[in-house]
Amino acid sequence: MKCATLALAMAALAGCASQSDPIAQAAKADQAAGIPAPSLAETKAIAEEAFIYGLPIVMNYAVMNEYAVDKGGPQFKAPFNQIKNEARVYTYQDTAVITPNSDTPYSLAWMDLRTEPMVLTVPAVDRKRYYAVMLNDGNTYNFGYIGSRATGNGAGSYMVVGPDWRGETPPGVRKVFTSTTPFALAIYRTQLFSPKDMPNVVKVQSGYKVQPLSAFLGRTAPPAAAAVKFVPATTAGIKENFYEYLDAALQFVPPSAEDRDVRARIARIGIGAGKTFEFKDLSLEHKGAVLLGMKAGDEKIDKWLATGTKDVNGWNIGSFFGDRNFYKQDWLMRAGAAKGGIYGNDAIEAAYPLTRVDEKAQPLDGSKHNYTLTFPAGQTPPVNAFWSVTMYDGKTQLLIKNPINRYLINSPMVSGMKKNRDGSLTLYIQKDSPGKALEANWLPAPDGPIYLAMRLYWPKDTPPSILPAGEGTWKPPGIVASR
């Protein structure tokens, strides 16, 4: 946040709030109910809490808008209840989701569960090929898995239901998964062994089917749910429009026993389902309080990302994705998980060592140094599926444009890479080529701050193992500055 903005915020806190802005109006409603109006200090604290609680919800809402609602937008994938198969991996041109996975071609299906459940059918997949379907809801809870680890590589049909659904499991459905919200996302990851393997991935993707329960059973569909006029939102617009987006998103996140109290507190400053929070309409004083609260919340999330995980040779490792029982109302962990890389897997499905520093805790910067990452012989990441190291721009957490269109190095590539005499494997992390002889081992870096994500898909659970995340017997080697 710019210094001028902070100065404005500090000056604003010294003044008196307008009696007609949205926060003041929310306070009047409280007063009518016998509840004291929040002071400016309380408003700041509530805005901070709202930012921490709401960041994952807002990020998900923005992605849903870009992928499933804004049909004319550059990131649009498919309407609700239709699957979009991507016969490619993600590149620097994919900007709706931070820290995107470029290991596996994605298939995506945003589901509208208001009218009836959706049935996801998967084909039989060769046992050597890893695939996973992660189910994620508007709270960013991972509420279920289909795939190699969770259900095996055999064919089957699975049903996804909304929070209000009550009914029997129909014949032919192997399992029912329940979303906490009426809109949910199915993210399919299908392993790609090499560029030449893409036709085989396409064949697997063609077997993925998404259909309403009525179609699955061959029955007449129930009446359609009312059309929704979504408040437009983009990932790029989150910081500027955060609280407006949160108002909009909460319409589709039913209150629960876990969040009822926090929802009541943020309603005291006019945030919640059915409310209209317009930052531009706030008084100068309330703008200051909200800006400072948002800044404090963001700083807490960044601190959690830096300290809430285990530091192992400069890599931050932890288990911070899961279902509602996993989070147990730890909104800060949930926000840190989303900011670190929304839509990450449970640790048993994939572990994520992340770093911005070298082994000496110095910031990674491609404009200042070349780096190496060396796995000793026989000590590459221990997995049942595969592993990768992906490069991101340290400022945006997006993939970077580079001369060889390489965004990661993964285990299927190792056979074509040069090993050291002792059998170890060195990756060269730098903005310029290390030379033709070593180019197979080159992971192109930005000309500036670097953010690296290691991914261990279906990590082994017996030694050597990264599990429990950050406490396991296998530890990633540190990044070494070579110049």
JSON list of N, CA and C in Angstrom, two decimals, residues 29-77:
[
{"chain": "A", "resi": 29, "resn": "ALA", "atom": "N", "xyz": [-28.28, 0.22, 12.57]},
{"chain": "A", "resi": 29, "resn": "ALA", "atom": "CA", "xyz": [-29.10, -0.99, 12.71]},
{"chain": "A", "resi": 29, "resn": "ALA", "atom": "C", "xyz": [-28.75, -1.71, 14.00]},
{"chain": "A", "resi": 30, "resn": "ASP", "atom": "N", "xyz": [-27.46, -1.74, 14.33]},
{"chain": "A", "resi": 30, "resn": "ASP", "atom": "CA", "xyz": [-27.04, -2.36, 15.58]},
{"chain": "A", "resi": 30, "resn": "ASP", "atom": "C", "xyz": [-27.62, -1.61, 16.78]},
{"chain": "A", "resi": 31, "resn": "GLN", "atom": "N", "xyz": [-27.53, -0.27, 16.71]},
{"chain": "A", "resi": 31, "resn": "GLN", "atom": "CA", "xyz": [-28.03, 0.54, 17.82]},
{"chain": "A", "resi": 31, "resn": "GLN", "atom": "C", "xyz": [-29.53, 0.33, 18.02]},
{"chain": "A", "resi": 32, "resn": "ALA", "atom": "N", "xyz": [-30.25, 0.19, 16.93]},
{"chain": "A", "resi": 32, "resn": "ALA", "atom": "CA", "xyz": [-31.69, -0.05, 17.04]},
{"chain": "A", "resi": 32, "resn": "ALA", "atom": "C", "xyz": [-31.98, -1.38, 17.73]},
{"chain": "A", "resi": 33, "resn": "ALA", "atom": "N", "xyz": [-31.01, -2.31, 17.60]},
{"chain": "A", "resi": 33, "resn": "ALA", "atom": "CA", "xyz": [-31.16, -3.62, 18.25]},
{"chain": "A", "resi": 33, "resn": "ALA", "atom": "C", "xyz": [-30.52, -3.64, 19.63]},
{"chain": "A", "resi": 34, "resn": "GLY", "atom": "N", "xyz": [-30.06, -2.48, 20.09]},
{"chain": "A", "resi": 34, "resn": "GLY", "atom": "CA", "xyz": [-29.45, -2.39, 21.41]},
{"chain": "A", "resi": 34, "resn": "GLY", "atom": "C", "xyz": [-28.00, -2.78, 21.47]},
{"chain": "A", "resi": 35, "resn": "ILE", "atom": "N", "xyz": [-27.32, -2.78, 20.30]},
{"chain": "A", "resi": 35, "resn": "ILE", "atom": "CA", "xyz": [-25.90, -3.14, 20.24]},
{"chain": "A", "resi": 35, "resn": "ILE", "atom": "C", "xyz": [-25.08, -1.87, 20.05]},
{"chain": "A", "resi": 36, "resn": "PRO", "atom": "N", "xyz": [-24.06, -1.64, 20.86]},
{"chain": "A", "resi": 36, "resn": "PRO", "atom": "CA", "xyz": [-23.25, -0.42, 20.70]},
{"chain": "A", "resi": 36, "resn": "PRO", "atom": "C", "xyz": [-22.60, -0.36, 19.33]},
{"chain": "A", "resi": 37, "resn": "ALA", "atom": "N", "xyz": [-22.56, 0.82, 18.73]},
{"chain": "A", "resi": 37, "resn": "ALA", "atom": "CA", "xyz": [-21.92, 1.00, 17.43]},
{"chain": "A", "resi": 37, "resn": "ALA", "atom": "C", "xyz": [-20.42, 0.80, 17.55]},
{"chain": "A", "resi": 38, "resn": "PRO", "atom": "N", "xyz": [-19.76, 0.21, 16.54]},
{"chain": "A", "resi": 38, "resn": "PRO", "atom": "CA", "xyz": [-18.31, 0.01, 16.62]},
{"chain": "A", "resi": 38, "resn": "PRO", "atom": "C", "xyz": [-17.56, 1.34, 16.51]},
{"chain": "A", "resi": 39, "resn": "SER", "atom": "N", "xyz": [-16.54, 1.50, 17.32]},
{"chain": "A", "resi": 39, "resn": "SER", "atom": "CA", "xyz": [-15.68, 2.68, 17.22]},
{"chain": "A", "resi": 39, "resn": "SER", "atom": "C", "xyz": [-14.81, 2.53, 15.98]},
{"chain": "A", "resi": 40, "resn": "LEU", "atom": "N", "xyz": [-14.04, 3.57, 15.67]},
{"chain": "A", "resi": 40, "resn": "LEU", "atom": "CA", "xyz": [-13.14, 3.46, 14.51]},
{"chain": "A", "resi": 40, "resn": "LEU", "atom": "C", "xyz": [-12.09, 2.38, 14.74]},
{"chain": "A", "resi": 41, "resn": "ALA", "atom": "N", "xyz": [-11.61, 2.25, 15.97]},
{"chain": "A", "resi": 41, "resn": "ALA", "atom": "CA", "xyz": [-10.64, 1.19, 16.26]},
{"chain": "A", "resi": 41, "resn": "ALA", "atom": "C", "xyz": [-11.28, -0.18, 16.07]},
{"chain": "A", "resi": 42, "resn": "GLU", "atom": "N", "xyz": [-12.52, -0.33, 16.52]},
{"chain": "A", "resi": 42, "resn": "GLU", "atom": "CA", "xyz": [-13.23, -1.60, 16.32]},
{"chain": "A", "resi": 42, "resn": "GLU", "atom": "C", "xyz": [-13.49, -1.85, 14.85]},
{"chain": "A", "resi": 43, "resn": "THR", "atom": "N", "xyz": [-13.81, -0.79, 14.11]},
{"chain": "A", "resi": 43, "resn": "THR", "atom": "CA", "xyz": [-14.03, -0.93, 12.67]},
{"chain": "A", "resi": 43, "resn": "THR", "atom": "C", "xyz": [-12.77, -1.46, 11.99]},
{"chain": "A", "resi": 44, "resn": "LYS", "atom": "N", "xyz": [-11.62, -0.92, 12.37]},
{"chain": "A", "resi": 44, "resn": "LYS", "atom": "CA", "xyz": [-10.35, -1.40, 11.82]},
{"chain": "A", "resi": 44, "resn": "LYS", "atom": "C", "xyz": [-10.16, -2.89, 12.15]},
{"chain": "A", "resi": 45, "resn": "ALA", "atom": "N", "xyz": [-10.42, -3.27, 13.39]},
{"chain": "A", "resi": 45, "resn": "ALA", "atom": "CA", "xyz": [-10.23, -4.67, 13.80]},
{"chain": "A", "resi": 45, "resn": "ALA", "atom": "C", "xyz": [-11.19, -5.59, 13.05]},
{"chain": "A", "resi": 46, "resn": "ILE", "atom": "N", "xyz": [-12.42, -5.13, 12.85]},
{"chain": "A", "resi": 46, "resn": "ILE", "atom": "CA", "xyz": [-13.40, -5.95, 12.12]},
{"chain": "A", "resi": 46, "resn": "ILE", "atom": "C", "xyz": [-13.00, -6.09, 10.65]},
{"chain": "A", "resi": 47, "resn": "ALA", "atom": "N", "xyz": [-12.52, -4.99, 10.06]},
{"chain": "A", "resi": 47, "resn": "ALA", "atom": "CA", "xyz": [-12.08, -5.03, 8.66]},
{"chain": "A", "resi": 47, "resn": "ALA", "atom": "C", "xyz": [-10.91, -6.00, 8.50]},
{"chain": "A", "resi": 48, "resn": "GLU", "atom": "N", "xyz": [-10.02, -6.01, 9.49]},
{"chain": "A", "resi": 48, "resn": "GLU", "atom": "CA", "xyz": [-8.89, -6.95, 9.47]},
{"chain": "A", "resi": 48, "resn": "GLU", "atom": "C", "xyz": [-9.38, -8.39, 9.53]},
{"chain": "A", "resi": 49, "resn": "GLU", "atom": "N", "xyz": [-10.31, -8.66, 10.45]},
{"chain": "A", "resi": 49, "resn": "GLU", "atom": "CA", "xyz": [-10.86, -10.01, 10.58]},
{"chain": "A", "resi": 49, "resn": "GLU", "atom": "C", "xyz": [-11.59, -10.42, 9.31]},
{"chain": "A", "resi": 50, "resn": "ALA", "atom": "N", "xyz": [-12.32, -9.48, 8.71]},
{"chain": "A", "resi": 50, "resn": "ALA", "atom": "CA", "xyz": [-13.06, -9.77, 7.49]},
{"chain": "A", "resi": 50, "resn": "ALA", "atom": "C", "xyz": [-12.11, -10.11, 6.36]},
{"chain": "A", "resi": 51, "resn": "PHE", "atom": "N", "xyz": [-10.96, -9.44, 6.30]},
{"chain": "A", "resi": 51, "resn": "PHE", "atom": "CA", "xyz": [-10.00, -9.72, 5.24]},
{"chain": "A", "resi": 51, "resn": "PHE", "atom": "C", "xyz": [-9.42, -11.13, 5.39]},
{"chain": "A", "resi": 52, "resn": "ILE", "atom": "N", "xyz": [-9.06, -11.49, 6.61]},
{"chain": "A", "resi": 52, "resn": "ILE", "atom": "CA", "xyz": [-8.48, -12.81, 6.85]},
{"chain": "A", "resi": 52, "resn": "ILE", "atom": "C", "xyz": [-9.51, -13.91, 6.60]},
{"chain": "A", "resi": 53, "resn": "TYR", "atom": "N", "xyz": [-10.70, -13.73, 7.16]},
{"chain": "A", "resi": 53, "resn": "TYR", "atom": "CA", "xyz": [-11.75, -14.72, 6.96]},
{"chain": "A", "resi": 53, "resn": "TYR", "atom": "C", "xyz": [-12.16, -14.81, 5.49]},
{"chain": "A", "resi": 54, "resn": "GLY", "atom": "N", "xyz": [-12.25, -13.66, 4.84]},
{"chain": "A", "resi": 54, "resn": "GLY", "atom": "CA", "xyz": [-12.85, -13.61, 3.51]},
{"chain": "A", "resi": 54, "resn": "GLY", "atom": "C", "xyz": [-11.93, -13.81, 2.33]},
{"chain": "A", "resi": 55, "resn": "LEU", "atom": "N", "xyz": [-10.60, -13.71, 2.53]},
{"chain": "A", "resi": 55, "resn": "LEU", "atom": "CA", "xyz": [-9.70, -13.77, 1.37]},
{"chain": "A", "resi": 55, "resn": "LEU", "atom": "C", "xyz": [-9.90, -15.03, 0.53]},
{"chain": "A", "resi": 56, "resn": "PRO", "atom": "N", "xyz": [-9.92, -16.24, 1.10]},
{"chain": "A", "resi": 56, "resn": "PRO", "atom": "CA", "xyz": [-10.11, -17.43, 0.25]},
{"chain": "A", "resi": 56, "resn": "PRO", "atom": "C", "xyz": [-11.46, -17.43, -0.46]},
{"chain": "A", "resi": 57, "resn": "ILE", "atom": "N", "xyz": [-12.50, -16.96, 0.24]},
{"chain": "A", "resi": 57, "resn": "ILE", "atom": "CA", "xyz": [-13.84, -16.92, -0.34]},
{"chain": "A", "resi": 57, "resn": "ILE", "atom": "C", "xyz": [-13.88, -15.97, -1.53]},
{"chain": "A", "resi": 58, "resn": "VAL", "atom": "N", "xyz": [-13.24, -14.82, -1.38]},
{"chain": "A", "resi": 58, "resn": "VAL", "atom": "CA", "xyz": [-13.20, -13.82, -2.45]},
{"chain": "A", "resi": 58, "resn": "VAL", "atom": "C", "xyz": [-12.35, -14.33, -3.63]},
{"chain": "A", "resi": 59, "resn": "MET", "atom": "N", "xyz": [-11.21, -14.92, -3.34]},
{"chain": "A", "resi": 59, "resn": "MET", "atom": "CA", "xyz": [-10.36, -15.44, -4.41]},
{"chain": "A", "resi": 59, "resn": "MET", "atom": "C", "xyz": [-11.13, -16.49, -5.23]},
{"chain": "A", "resi": 60, "resn": "ASN", "atom": "N", "xyz": [-11.82, -17.37, -4.55]},
{"chain": "A", "resi": 60, "resn": "ASN", "atom": "CA", "xyz": [-12.60, -18.39, -5.24]},
{"chain": "A", "resi": 60, "resn": "ASN", "atom": "C", "xyz": [-13.72, -17.77, -6.07]},
{"chain": "A", "resi": 61, "resn": "TYR", "atom": "N", "xyz": [-14.39, -16.77, -5.51]},
{"chain": "A", "resi": 61, "resn": "TYR", "atom": "CA", "xyz": [-15.48, -16.10, -6.21]},
{"chain": "A", "resi": 61, "resn": "TYR", "atom": "C", "xyz": [-14.97, -15.44, -7.50]},
{"chain": "A", "resi": 62, "resn": "ALA", "atom": "N", "xyz": [-13.79, -14.81, -7.41]},
{"chain": "A", "resi": 62, "resn": "ALA", "atom": "CA", "xyz": [-13.23, -14.15, -8.59]},
{"chain": "A", "resi": 62, "resn": "ALA", "atom": "C", "xyz": [-12.87, -15.17, -9.67]},
{"chain": "A", "resi": 63, "resn": "VAL", "atom": "N", "xyz": [-12.28, -16.30, -9.26]},
{"chain": "A", "resi": 63, "resn": "VAL", "atom": "CA", "xyz": [-11.94, -17.33, -10.24]},
{"chain": "A", "resi": 63, "resn": "VAL", "atom": "C", "xyz": [-13.21, -17.89, -10.88]},
{"chain": "A", "resi": 64, "resn": "MET", "atom": "N", "xyz": [-14.24, -18.12, -10.07]},
{"chain": "A", "resi": 64, "resn": "MET", "atom": "CA", "xyz": [-15.51, -18.63, -10.61]},
{"chain": "A", "resi": 64, "resn": "MET", "atom": "C", "xyz": [-16.07, -17.67, -11.65]},
{"chain": "A", "resi": 65, "resn": "ASN", "atom": "N", "xyz": [-16.00, -16.38, -11.38]},
{"chain": "A", "resi": 65, "resn": "ASN", "atom": "CA", "xyz": [-16.47, -15.39, -12.34]},
{"chain": "A", "resi": 65, "resn": "ASN", "atom": "C", "xyz": [-15.70, -15.47, -13.64]},
{"chain": "A", "resi": 66, "resn": "GLU", "atom": "N", "xyz": [-14.38, -15.54, -13.52]},
{"chain": "A", "resi": 66, "resn": "GLU", "atom": "CA", "xyz": [-13.55, -15.55, -14.73]},
{"chain": "A", "resi": 66, "resn": "GLU", "atom": "C", "xyz": [-13.68, -16.85, -15.52]},
{"chain": "A", "resi": 67, "resn": "TYR", "atom": "N", "xyz": [-13.83, -17.97, -14.82]},
{"chain": "A", "resi": 67, "resn": "TYR", "atom": "CA", "xyz": [-13.86, -19.27, -15.48]},
{"chain": "A", "resi": 67, "resn": "TYR", "atom": "C", "xyz": [-15.24, -19.70, -15.96]},
{"chain": "A", "resi": 68, "resn": "ALA", "atom": "N", "xyz": [-16.30, -19.31, -15.22]},
{"chain": "A", "resi": 68, "resn": "ALA", "atom": "CA", "xyz": [-17.62, -19.89, -15.51]},
{"chain": "A", "resi": 68, "resn": "ALA", "atom": "C", "xyz": [-18.72, -18.88, -15.78]},
{"chain": "A", "resi": 69, "resn": "VAL", "atom": "N", "xyz": [-18.48, -17.60, -15.50]},
{"chain": "A", "resi": 69, "resn": "VAL", "atom": "CA", "xyz": [-19.54, -16.60, -15.62]},
{"chain": "A", "resi": 69, "resn": "VAL", "atom": "C", "xyz": [-19.30, -15.63, -16.77]},
{"chain": "A", "resi": 70, "resn": "ASP", "atom": "N", "xyz": [-18.11, -15.05, -16.82]},
{"chain": "A", "resi": 70, "resn": "ASP", "atom": "CA", "xyz": [-17.80, -14.02, -17.82]},
{"chain": "A", "resi": 70, "resn": "ASP", "atom": "C", "xyz": [-17.44, -14.67, -19.15]},
{"chain": "A", "resi": 71, "resn": "LYS", "atom": "N", "xyz": [-18.47, -14.95, -19.95]},
{"chain": "A", "resi": 71, "resn": "LYS", "atom": "CA", "xyz": [-18.27, -15.69, -21.20]},
{"chain": "A", "resi": 71, "resn": "LYS", "atom": "C", "xyz": [-17.41, -14.94, -22.22]},
{"chain": "A", "resi": 72, "resn": "GLY", "atom": "N", "xyz": [-17.33, -13.63, -22.09]},
{"chain": "A", "resi": 72, "resn": "GLY", "atom": "CA", "xyz": [-16.51, -12.87, -23.03]},
{"chain": "A", "resi": 72, "resn": "GLY", "atom": "C", "xyz": [-15.11, -12.60, -22.53]},
{"chain": "A", "resi": 73, "resn": "GLY", "atom": "N", "xyz": [-14.79, -13.09, -21.34]},
{"chain": "A", "resi": 73, "resn": "GLY", "atom": "CA", "xyz": [-13.49, -12.83, -20.75]},
{"chain": "A", "resi": 73, "resn": "GLY", "atom": "C", "xyz": [-12.41, -13.75, -21.27]},
{"chain": "A", "resi": 74, "resn": "PRO", "atom": "N", "xyz": [-11.14, -13.34, -21.14]},
{"chain": "A", "resi": 74, "resn": "PRO", "atom": "CA", "xyz": [-10.02, -14.13, -21.68]},
{"chain": "A", "resi": 74, "resn": "PRO", "atom": "C", "xyz": [-9.76, -15.43, -20.91]},
{"chain": "A", "resi": 75, "resn": "GLN", "atom": "N", "xyz": [-10.25, -15.54, -19.68]},
{"chain": "A", "resi": 75, "resn": "GLN", "atom": "CA", "xyz": [-9.99, -16.73, -18.88]},
{"chain": "A", "resi": 75, "resn": "GLN", "atom": "C", "xyz": [-11.17, -17.71, -18.85]},
{"chain": "A", "resi": 76, "resn": "PHE", "atom": "N", "xyz": [-12.25, -17.39, -19.56]},
{"chain": "A", "resi": 76, "resn": "PHE", "atom": "CA", "xyz": [-13.45, -18.22, -19.51]},
{"chain": "A", "resi": 76, "resn": "PHE", "atom": "C", "xyz": [-13.16, -19.65, -19.97]},
{"chain": "A", "resi": 77, "resn": "LYS", "atom": "N", "xyz": [-13.73, -20.63, -19.22]},
{"chain": "A", "resi": 77, "resn": "LYS", "atom": "CA", "xyz": [-13.53, -22.04, -19.55]},
{"chain": "A", "resi": 77, "resn": "LYS", "atom": "C", "xyz": [-14.81, -22.68, -20.08]}
]
